[in-house]
Amino acid sequence: MPSESLRWETLQALKNSPKGKISFDPFWLERGEPLLAGCKDSPSLSPIAGVILERLSSAPLQKSLSFLGSRSGDSTAFSAAASVKNDDKVKDESPEADVSGVSSPTSLPAISLLSPKAMEMAGCIIKVQEEHREKAKLALRVRQEMQENQVVAVASAESEQLKRFEELMELKQRQEYQSMRDMMERETKESIGRQEKLKEEQRRRITLVNLRLREAEQQRLREAELERQRQAEGRERLRSLNSIQEEILQLNQLLEPSTQTKTDLPPASLSSYSTRGNQLCSQVSEVVRKTAEGDFPSLEDMTVAERALHEMRALIRLMQEEAAKVREKKKKEQEQEEERRKQAELLAKQEGEKKAAQLAKEKAQRKGLQNSAEDVTLKWYKDLQEVATRCAQSFEQLNSAKDGQTKKLKLELQKAATIPVSQIASNSGSQLREIFDKIDKLLSGRPVVSGGKSVSTSQHPQGLEFASYKLAEKFVKQGEEEVASHHEAAFPIAVVASGVWELHPQVGELILAHLHKKCPYAIPHYPPMKEGTPVDEYQRILGYRVDDSGVEGQDSFLKRMSGMIRLYAAIIQLKWPYSSKQGPVPHGLNHGWRWLAQMLNMEPLADVTATLLFDFLEVCGNALMNQYRSQFWKLILLLKEEYFPRIEAVTSSGQMGSVIRLKQFLEVCDTPPPPPPPPPPRHAVKFGC
């Protein structure tokens, strides 16, 4: 039937409509589309339905409409339903939707499906749609639950698998750590075992070594004790030997002819005693020479040394007994000689007083004063300089030696000559005799110890001249430096110099030569400036120090000149207290009187003359007064009344210090002298007038 064909076409159209096509897309959630979007749309006819309705013929359509009229209730209901559906569809779809062949409910007041079966079909369709929708929802929900379950299952499986993996890794790490710890424990146990074995072996070896060390230490202590005993005995013998040698040498010095001048023994006896003493010293020296090689003296050596000492003591006793006999014999001769000497001194004193009086008369008659020294004085000065020059030329070979041994000897000789003089100080006391003995031994050719080494002038042919020259130079330098700074040092230095001068006159001449060269005012002499002489050279001739920095200051110059004049003034009045020779000082007060008289006969120099006169009179004025008495006071009066105004006339206002000191000194000395006191000991020294 045509209606049934239309029915199937309608079903086909519904099937092909959007409501009839329900599909599932697994990517709806990813795209954000709702799953039931197609199911929620209101049902609508397919656009093809309009074409189908047009094909229907008008007759069947009328028949259908009549059929519907008889069944108006059903048709009205269907129409209302279709109208509602169409209204819903119109509301859901956009106004621009293209539905060809299908008119709106206003244009089509009735639906084309007029049969009840169509209505039933429509209801079935709606029911089927509802069922499909429910099934889709259910399927979707089931699928969602299944997917969620799968996701949960997969996540749980992955989590469990991750846990198993982590447990496996932890297990492997624990196994590796355990294996490593087991290995370390095994190695530790093995190492501890080896250490225990090594410790045991070490303890065993230490025990053996300690035993050996104790045995060696005991042996060493026994040997050391024996060696100490031997060394102690050897040192004791060596000290005894040194004491014996020292005593023998001291006793032998008593046998020397140079030290036995006051015993007046016959030369033959002195020679025999000295020869035997030297033999005994040689015996002891031979024993000492063995010990110098590092060995201690034996008992036989000590026996030889003690026998030599006993014999030396016996020799000294014999010599003293013989000397006592000779002394008694010549005592009367000495008394007679002393009486003759006193008479000669009295005559010399009277002669000096006459000369002084004559000199005072001559000075009073002179209208002016001289500017240079007398010819006799200048000749004496030149002779001394020639002596010093010849002495310096005599040791030129030693002084300019190039070989090391000779240079070393020269240095040792210079030390031996200069160091004792440097050790002289104002508080030397009993050390002066030791210093004098060292200098005397050196100049006598005997060995002396200097710097721990033995040296003698006999080791070189020019050694004596060299030592004498350096010794004299050192004495003058001490006056220039030590006495200039400490005035009281002039007397101990002068007394040693006087003793050396007495025994070795050539040293005294060299002392004067060096003194005159450095201080021409000690002559006294004012060197004139010759034509063509440079100023610096003339300053040196006058005694100034000239170097690259220029000429020294006036204060320094006066200080040095003062020190040398004080030393000279002390030398002319002092005599070595331990001298064995009888007689005056080798360079006595008569030279001081000559110097003072010639100074007053020369024109004064500003600042220099006042300084030198004050220093000279302060040191030896008392000695000159005791020697010359009234003549000395006449000279002082002449100095105060006639010569001092000349000094003031040539002195500027900035140089009045020395003039004031001299004036105060002369005012103190103006008091008449008291009665002469008893003569003091020859080693005592007084200051001033």
XYZ file of C-alpha atoms in Angstrom:
689
model
C 0.000 0.000 0.000
C 1.079 3.519 -0.609
C 0.781 4.362 3.058
C 2.983 1.553 4.048
C 5.552 2.624 1.542
C 5.334 6.070 2.995
C 5.755 4.536 6.427
C 8.959 2.906 5.495
C 10.141 6.015 3.793
C 9.271 7.919 6.923
C 11.213 5.479 9.002
C 14.038 5.718 6.560
C 13.926 9.490 6.805
C 13.843 9.324 10.592
C 16.715 6.943 10.480
C 18.682 9.336 8.377
C 17.724 12.312 10.509
C 20.113 13.698 13.203
C 17.926 12.177 15.901
C 18.220 8.762 14.454
C 21.985 8.809 14.151
C 23.518 8.229 17.550
C 27.250 7.662 17.479
C 29.942 7.505 20.154
C 33.115 9.550 19.875
C 35.859 8.695 22.445
C 37.413 12.163 22.017
C 34.308 14.082 23.177
C 35.884 14.702 26.580
C 39.147 15.926 25.082
C 37.293 18.377 22.844
C 35.081 19.478 25.712
C 31.779 18.380 23.960
C 28.920 16.930 26.039
C 28.261 13.241 25.487
C 24.421 13.554 25.202
C 24.367 16.667 23.047
C 22.623 14.843 20.185
C 20.225 12.994 22.476
C 18.998 16.128 24.214
C 17.748 17.803 20.996
C 14.028 17.871 20.449
C 12.833 15.402 17.793
C 12.203 16.916 14.328
C 11.379 15.678 10.892
C 14.036 15.310 8.316
C 14.096 17.862 5.484
C 13.265 14.950 3.168
C 9.931 14.591 4.922
C 8.643 17.652 3.043
C 9.423 16.068 -0.279
C 7.607 12.932 0.770
C 4.548 14.903 1.718
C 4.477 16.666 -1.621
C 4.381 13.379 -3.413
C 1.269 12.408 -1.736
C -1.662 12.847 -4.023
C -4.427 15.110 -3.219
C -7.073 12.357 -3.183
C -5.495 10.204 -0.687
C -4.865 13.377 1.202
C -8.484 14.250 1.256
C -9.382 10.780 2.235
C -6.983 10.958 4.990
C -8.298 14.275 6.117
C -11.796 12.915 6.192
C -10.545 10.018 8.060
C -9.030 12.347 10.447
C -12.186 14.319 10.753
C -14.086 11.293 11.916
C -11.511 10.736 14.400
C -11.106 14.349 15.311
C -10.130 13.624 18.801
C -7.114 11.619 17.800
C -6.167 13.915 14.977
C -6.448 16.919 17.159
C -4.231 15.325 19.676
C -1.701 14.312 17.075
C -1.828 17.770 15.569
C -1.260 19.337 18.912
C 1.553 16.982 19.561
C 3.060 17.629 16.203
C 2.581 21.340 16.727
C 4.292 21.191 20.060
C 7.114 19.209 18.580
C 7.434 21.564 15.679
C 7.381 24.552 18.057
C 10.122 22.967 20.098
C 12.104 22.320 16.986
C 11.590 25.867 15.828
C 12.835 27.103 19.195
C 15.911 24.844 19.125
C 16.998 25.497 15.576
C 18.144 28.853 14.263
C 15.749 30.949 12.140
C 18.100 30.661 9.252
C 17.820 26.869 9.036
C 16.858 25.689 5.558
C 13.984 23.170 5.669
C 12.800 22.806 2.122
C 9.280 21.585 1.406
C 8.146 21.723 5.044
C 5.974 24.626 6.025
C 5.419 25.976 9.504
C 2.322 24.927 11.531
C 0.622 28.117 10.501
C 0.944 27.190 6.834
C 0.304 23.504 7.501
C -2.388 23.301 10.079
C -2.425 19.562 9.874
C 0.279 16.965 9.737
C 0.718 14.816 6.716
C 0.541 11.585 8.798
C -3.069 11.157 9.210
C -3.281 7.522 10.072
C -3.356 6.239 13.605
C -0.571 3.953 12.745
C 1.422 7.016 11.870
C 0.625 8.446 15.187
C 1.492 5.198 16.805
C 4.635 5.143 14.815
C 5.450 8.611 15.999
C 4.849 7.529 19.564
C 6.991 4.462 18.970
C 9.642 6.631 17.519
C 9.566 8.887 20.561
C 9.621 5.870 22.819
C 12.465 4.345 20.868
C 14.293 7.653 21.076
C 13.769 7.739 24.822
C 14.994 4.182 25.146
C 17.967 4.865 22.983
C 18.689 7.945 25.023
C 18.492 5.966 28.252
C 20.615 3.207 26.753
C 23.125 5.777 25.551
C 23.225 7.394 28.949
C 23.578 4.019 30.583
C 26.239 2.924 28.112
C 28.015 6.212 28.521
C 27.867 5.937 32.287
C 29.035 2.330 32.132
C 31.796 3.312 29.741
C 32.781 6.212 31.966
C 32.797 3.965 35.005
C 34.758 1.391 33.065
C 37.230 4.000 31.907
C 37.488 5.389 35.412
C 37.971 1.871 36.736
C 40.592 1.245 34.065
C 42.322 4.509 34.874
C 42.224 3.671 38.568
C 43.383 0.118 37.821
C 46.191 1.372 35.569
C 47.199 4.026 38.142
C 47.103 1.437 40.913
C 49.092 -0.999 38.793
C 51.613 1.677 37.918
C 51.853 2.729 41.567
C 52.287 -0.857 42.649
C 54.853 -1.385 39.915
C 56.695 1.795 41.024
C 56.610 0.573 44.615
C 57.922 -2.808 43.514
C 60.662 -1.088 41.524
C 61.608 1.117 44.447
C 61.588 -1.886 46.750
C 63.774 -3.727 44.245
C 66.214 -0.781 44.105
C 66.287 -0.512 47.879
C 66.859 -4.233 48.067
C 69.748 -3.975 45.630
C 71.206 -1.033 47.548
C 70.894 -2.874 50.840
C 72.471 -5.923 49.276
C 75.340 -3.866 47.846
C 75.794 -1.971 51.149
C 75.651 -5.260 53.036
C 78.181 -6.858 50.698
C 80.436 -3.803 50.949
C 80.127 -3.774 54.744
C 80.862 -7.488 54.849
C 83.895 -6.952 52.657
C 85.074 -4.026 54.817
C 84.534 -6.048 57.948
C 86.550 -8.888 56.467
C 89.294 -6.489 55.436
C 89.162 -4.794 58.852
C 89.435 -8.140 60.575
C 92.304 -9.126 58.314
C 93.990 -5.725 58.874
C 93.481 -5.996 62.635
C 94.923 -9.476 62.506
C 97.939 -8.260 60.558
C 98.343 -5.312 62.928
C 98.182 -7.598 65.897
C 100.841 -9.790 64.320
C 102.975 -6.716 63.539
C 102.449 -5.371 67.060
C 103.425 -8.677 68.506
C 106.495 -8.790 66.296
C 107.278 -5.179 67.159
C 106.914 -5.856 70.886
C 109.189 -8.792 70.529
C 111.760 -6.766 68.650
C 111.440 -3.828 71.077
C 112.007 -6.203 73.937
C 115.153 -7.515 72.275
C 116.320 -3.993 71.372
C 115.647 -2.754 74.909
C 117.661 -5.582 76.293
C 120.507 -4.771 73.955
C 120.179 -1.037 74.683
C 120.248 -1.637 78.408
C 123.315 -3.756 78.023
C 124.931 -1.137 75.743
C 123.930 1.690 78.111
C 125.369 -0.151 81.073
C 128.538 -0.768 79.113
C 128.646 2.891 78.035
C 128.087 4.091 81.595
C 130.887 1.857 82.814
C 133.187 3.153 80.090
C 132.045 6.765 80.669
C 132.691 6.418 84.369
C 136.134 5.050 83.670
C 136.737 7.833 81.134
C 135.526 10.477 83.595
C 137.837 9.141 86.225
C 140.688 9.143 83.733
C 139.777 12.641 82.486
C 139.431 13.954 86.048
C 142.799 12.529 87.013
C 144.296 13.842 83.770
C 142.808 17.315 84.244
C 143.997 17.380 87.807
C 147.486 16.445 86.658
C 147.203 19.027 83.852
C 146.183 21.762 86.312
C 149.043 20.780 88.540
C 151.382 20.841 85.547
C 150.128 24.279 84.492
C 150.553 25.549 88.040
C 154.061 24.130 88.116
C 154.868 25.710 84.749
C 153.426 29.073 85.820
C 155.406 29.023 89.050
C 158.590 27.983 87.263
C 158.149 30.772 84.688
C 157.543 33.316 87.429
C 160.572 32.103 89.306
C 162.570 32.144 86.086
C 161.660 35.812 85.601
C 163.396 36.468 88.909
C 166.511 34.936 87.393
C 166.488 37.196 84.312
C 169.348 39.741 84.287
C 166.932 42.534 83.376
C 164.954 41.954 86.595
C 167.979 41.528 88.839
C 169.491 44.967 88.435
C 168.912 45.901 92.070
C 170.446 42.674 93.413
C 173.839 43.708 91.961
C 174.888 40.095 91.561
C 177.939 39.416 89.451
C 177.102 38.886 85.762
C 178.633 35.434 85.810
C 176.403 34.326 88.685
C 173.320 35.819 87.031
C 174.186 34.117 83.774
C 174.624 30.730 85.429
C 171.393 31.080 87.354
C 169.543 32.202 84.235
C 170.981 29.363 82.159
C 169.969 26.739 84.696
C 166.519 28.320 85.042
C 166.046 28.240 81.282
C 167.021 24.576 81.245
C 164.434 23.767 83.894
C 161.809 25.763 81.972
C 162.696 23.808 78.846
C 162.169 20.523 80.670
C 158.728 21.593 81.837
C 157.895 23.068 78.419
C 158.724 19.734 76.794
C 156.236 18.025 79.084
C 153.615 20.697 78.395
C 154.167 20.375 74.648
C 153.113 16.738 74.851
C 149.904 17.698 76.617
C 149.184 20.343 73.954
C 148.740 17.510 71.458
C 145.654 16.274 73.343
C 147.206 13.845 75.833
C 147.143 14.258 79.579
C 150.446 14.229 81.444
C 151.462 10.888 82.859
C 152.755 10.195 86.321
C 156.329 10.187 84.991
C 155.771 13.633 83.429
C 154.446 14.956 86.722
C 157.487 13.564 88.514
C 159.801 15.361 86.068
C 157.868 18.660 86.452
C 157.805 18.485 90.257
C 161.528 17.693 90.364
C 162.181 20.737 88.126
C 160.038 22.923 90.403
C 161.917 21.826 93.523
C 165.215 22.500 91.809
C 164.000 25.949 90.634
C 162.957 26.852 94.178
C 166.339 25.761 95.484
C 168.010 27.831 92.745
C 165.998 30.894 93.772
C 166.936 30.418 97.417
C 170.604 30.210 96.501
C 170.349 33.343 94.379
C 168.516 35.252 97.119
C 171.114 34.270 99.669
C 173.906 35.401 97.367
C 172.017 38.608 96.537
C 171.569 39.352 100.260
C 175.300 39.070 100.744
C 176.008 41.357 97.802
C 173.344 43.822 98.990
C 174.959 44.138 102.368
C 178.271 44.692 100.708
C 177.082 47.519 98.476
C 174.799 49.237 100.926
C 177.472 51.641 101.995
C 178.392 52.373 98.385
C 174.773 53.285 97.627
C 174.624 55.648 100.579
C 177.723 57.402 99.348
C 176.304 57.567 95.821
C 173.055 59.000 97.145
C 174.935 61.736 98.926
C 176.829 62.652 95.779
C 173.583 62.640 93.759
C 171.890 65.026 96.186
C 174.800 67.403 95.907
C 174.614 67.251 92.116
C 170.897 67.920 92.173
C 171.381 70.871 94.436
C 173.957 72.315 92.052
C 171.632 71.680 89.085
C 168.776 73.369 90.916
C 170.864 76.413 91.653
C 171.960 76.544 88.037
C 168.315 76.342 86.886
C 167.319 79.160 89.185
C 170.107 81.283 87.785
C 168.988 80.517 84.229
C 165.387 81.307 85.102
C 166.361 84.612 86.631
C 168.416 85.450 83.570
C 165.523 84.521 81.334
C 163.133 86.721 83.315
C 165.534 89.627 82.982
C 165.805 89.114 79.254
C 162.054 89.019 78.892
C 161.666 92.171 80.908
C 164.142 93.925 78.624
C 162.367 92.845 75.425
C 159.848 95.205 73.909
C 158.025 92.540 71.913
C 157.601 88.739 71.853
C 158.708 86.240 69.202
C 156.381 84.414 66.820
C 158.325 81.172 66.463
C 160.323 78.794 68.615
C 164.014 79.140 69.261
C 166.510 77.581 66.878
C 167.615 75.002 69.438
C 164.026 73.941 70.006
C 163.324 73.694 66.260
C 166.460 71.594 65.770
C 165.343 69.270 68.556
C 161.904 69.022 66.921
C 163.410 68.192 63.502
C 165.751 65.574 64.987
C 162.790 63.811 66.621
C 160.854 63.822 63.354
C 163.866 62.325 61.557
C 164.038 59.597 64.201
C 160.362 58.766 63.639
C 160.840 58.788 59.854
C 163.858 56.451 60.033
C 161.911 54.114 62.344
C 158.957 54.029 59.933
C 161.281 53.318 57.012
C 163.034 50.538 58.927
C 159.887 48.378 59.071
C 158.607 49.281 55.585
C 159.154 45.708 54.450
C 156.981 44.350 57.283
C 154.366 47.049 56.829
C 153.960 46.411 53.096
C 154.202 42.598 53.206
C 151.804 40.747 50.926
C 152.089 37.160 52.138
C 149.386 36.048 54.554
C 151.695 34.841 57.311
C 153.613 38.126 57.536
C 150.366 40.119 57.446
C 149.009 37.994 60.269
C 152.202 38.523 62.294
C 152.016 42.287 61.711
C 148.413 42.351 62.901
C 149.244 40.318 66.018
C 152.196 42.587 66.860
C 150.011 45.680 66.448
C 147.354 44.191 68.737
C 149.951 43.204 71.329
C 151.329 46.783 71.318
C 148.060 48.762 71.306
C 145.557 46.672 73.298
C 147.390 46.984 76.668
C 147.507 50.782 76.264
C 143.779 50.831 75.488
C 143.126 48.944 78.737
C 144.634 51.728 80.859
C 141.898 53.661 82.618
C 141.579 56.028 85.530
C 140.532 53.159 87.825
C 143.110 50.619 86.671
C 144.802 50.320 90.068
C 146.901 47.183 90.360
C 146.298 46.357 86.693
C 148.863 48.977 85.675
C 151.721 46.708 86.657
C 150.329 43.826 84.584
C 149.915 46.137 81.599
C 153.445 47.483 82.033
C 154.852 43.943 82.255
C 153.136 42.956 79.004
C 154.560 45.989 77.200
C 158.028 45.428 78.672
C 158.016 41.756 77.608
C 156.970 42.695 74.085
C 159.708 45.314 73.726
C 162.264 42.936 75.308
C 161.642 40.294 72.650
C 159.907 37.855 74.978
C 156.646 36.169 73.960
C 153.368 37.641 75.145
C 149.830 36.338 74.823
C 147.492 38.543 72.781
C 144.037 37.380 71.745
C 144.761 33.851 72.885
C 147.908 33.617 70.709
C 151.574 33.935 71.619
C 153.526 36.583 69.713
C 157.024 38.027 69.995
C 158.966 40.812 68.275
C 161.785 38.327 67.708
C 159.647 36.497 65.135
C 160.547 39.144 62.527
C 163.739 41.236 62.156
C 161.683 44.444 61.979
C 159.210 43.447 64.700
C 160.768 45.575 67.480
C 160.779 48.809 65.421
C 157.206 48.194 64.286
C 155.963 47.504 67.827
C 157.805 50.538 69.250
C 156.370 52.849 66.594
C 152.790 51.614 67.062
C 153.117 51.728 70.862
C 154.262 55.365 70.839
C 151.522 56.274 68.381
C 148.924 54.613 70.631
C 150.106 56.522 73.738
C 149.647 59.851 71.927
C 146.275 58.746 70.557
C 145.102 57.913 74.077
C 145.987 61.442 75.112
C 144.165 62.787 72.085
C 140.985 60.804 72.787
C 140.836 59.296 76.298
C 142.498 62.124 78.216
C 140.576 64.720 76.220
C 137.308 63.150 77.444
C 138.444 62.095 80.940
C 141.139 64.371 82.371
C 141.885 62.029 85.274
C 143.090 59.341 82.821
C 146.221 61.382 82.068
C 148.082 60.147 85.163
C 147.769 56.337 84.796
C 148.598 56.584 81.073
C 151.525 58.908 81.820
C 152.984 56.726 84.577
C 153.021 53.670 82.290
C 154.502 55.734 79.443
C 157.185 57.060 81.809
C 158.077 53.522 82.910
C 158.316 52.313 79.305
C 160.349 55.448 78.428
C 162.790 54.675 81.240
C 163.481 51.098 80.112
C 163.175 51.717 76.371
C 164.313 55.266 75.516
C 163.633 54.833 71.779
C 159.905 54.576 72.587
C 160.104 57.891 74.494
C 161.641 59.648 71.478
C 158.881 58.262 69.260
C 156.224 59.442 71.758
C 157.643 62.976 71.559
C 157.816 62.808 67.761
C 154.173 61.751 67.447
C 153.117 64.324 70.062
C 154.907 67.179 68.265
C 153.477 66.144 64.913
C 149.883 66.083 66.147
C 150.244 69.000 68.595
C 152.995 71.464 67.551
C 152.084 73.590 70.571
C 153.758 70.927 72.776
C 157.175 72.037 71.385
C 156.008 74.957 71.570
C 155.982 76.074 67.918
C 153.625 78.105 65.745
C 154.382 76.878 62.206
C 154.289 79.783 59.720
C 152.371 79.415 56.475
C 154.810 79.083 53.602
C 154.139 80.475 50.175
C 152.266 78.025 47.939
C 151.049 75.840 50.812
C 147.319 74.943 50.449
C 145.046 76.053 53.244
C 143.977 72.478 54.061
C 147.595 71.360 54.302
C 148.453 74.281 56.572
C 145.491 73.395 58.801
C 146.897 69.879 59.122
C 150.316 71.305 60.070
C 148.643 73.341 62.819
C 147.059 70.154 64.182
C 143.536 70.373 62.761
C 141.809 67.302 61.364
C 140.927 67.792 57.688
C 138.800 65.295 55.746
C 136.276 65.292 52.917
C 133.705 67.073 55.083
C 136.119 69.930 55.794
C 138.136 71.187 58.759
C 137.058 70.123 62.238
C 135.421 72.617 64.578
C 137.365 74.787 66.982
C 135.862 73.115 70.058
C 136.916 69.644 68.890
C 140.394 70.936 68.016
C 140.902 72.568 71.423
C 139.627 69.446 73.188
C 142.224 67.248 71.437
C 145.067 69.726 72.040
C 144.064 69.931 75.698
C 144.177 66.148 76.085
C 147.674 65.873 74.578
C 149.075 68.779 76.644
C 147.640 67.227 79.814
C 149.277 63.897 78.968
C 152.627 65.641 78.336
C 152.331 67.586 81.600
C 151.707 64.333 83.479
C 154.618 62.479 81.818
C 157.243 65.077 82.772
C 156.445 64.802 86.492
C 155.727 61.062 87.004
C 158.127 58.171 87.490
C 157.293 54.477 87.347
C 156.925 53.519 91.051
C 158.290 49.991 90.568
C 161.408 51.083 88.733
C 164.711 49.573 89.831
C 166.732 52.491 88.435
C 167.711 55.421 90.574
C 167.513 58.931 89.177
C 165.076 61.527 87.905
C 162.262 61.119 85.427
C 163.597 60.346 81.902
C 161.846 63.457 80.527
C 161.571 65.569 83.662
C 160.238 68.869 84.946
C 163.101 70.845 83.410
C 161.408 70.273 80.034
C 158.141 71.537 81.532
C 159.929 74.684 82.789
C 161.424 75.181 79.309
C 158.015 74.768 77.662
C 156.327 77.267 80.008
C 159.116 79.822 79.574
C 159.056 79.572 75.777
C 155.247 79.870 75.738
C 155.513 83.154 77.650
C 158.167 84.353 75.174
C 155.832 83.869 72.171
C 152.946 86.003 71.013
C 149.664 84.534 72.324
C 147.135 82.942 69.995
C 143.445 83.551 70.476
C 141.712 80.733 72.376
C 144.709 78.356 72.010
C 147.292 79.890 74.346
C 144.859 80.391 77.239
C 143.551 76.799 76.928
C 147.009 75.206 76.831
C 148.408 77.297 79.709
C 145.423 76.460 81.911
C 145.632 72.708 81.184
C 149.416 72.607 81.649
C 149.436 74.519 84.941
C 146.454 72.612 86.332
C 148.255 69.273 85.811
C 151.883 70.019 86.720
C 151.750 73.464 88.365
C 152.118 71.913 91.816
C 155.163 69.893 90.738
C 156.803 72.980 89.192
C 156.123 74.958 92.359
C 157.736 72.262 94.549
C 160.708 72.108 92.205
C 161.415 75.774 91.485
C 159.720 77.581 94.415
C 160.237 81.345 94.148
C 161.235 81.231 90.477
C 157.930 79.587 89.665
C 156.010 82.322 91.527
C 157.899 84.957 89.627
C 156.867 83.272 86.404
C 153.235 83.160 87.552
C 153.386 86.850 88.454
C 154.810 87.617 85.005
C 152.034 85.628 83.403
C 149.337 87.402 85.379
C 150.575 90.989 85.115
C 152.191 91.158 81.679
C 151.242 88.163 79.531
C 147.580 87.747 80.472
C 146.635 91.263 79.208
C 148.172 90.274 75.850
C 145.954 87.179 75.804
C 142.872 89.276 76.520
C 143.856 91.708 73.769
C 143.910 89.018 71.051
C 140.794 87.182 72.276
C 137.378 88.069 70.869
C 134.207 88.177 72.949
C 133.070 84.768 71.673
C 136.298 83.055 72.818
C 136.428 84.233 76.428
C 135.653 80.858 78.040
C 139.259 79.669 78.194
C 140.447 83.140 79.178
C 138.031 83.256 82.120
C 139.171 79.814 83.317
C 142.826 80.885 83.157
C 142.040 84.132 84.990
C 140.244 82.304 87.808
C 143.152 79.875 88.076
C 145.660 82.701 88.341
C 143.553 84.418 90.999
C 143.582 81.230 93.090
C 147.338 80.858 92.592
C 147.943 84.483 93.639
C 147.876 83.467 97.329
C 151.427 83.185 98.769
C 152.510 79.560 99.157
C 152.477 77.911 102.590
C 155.578 76.331 104.087
C 156.710 73.331 102.041
C 155.108 70.079 103.182
C 157.045 66.841 103.441
C 157.651 65.303 100.019
C 154.812 62.960 99.007
C 155.410 59.454 97.735
C 156.537 59.384 94.156
C 153.352 57.681 92.952
C 151.080 60.386 94.482
C 150.005 63.292 92.249
C 148.465 66.623 93.193
C 146.443 68.926 90.974
C 146.800 72.666 90.530
C 148.950 75.101 92.390
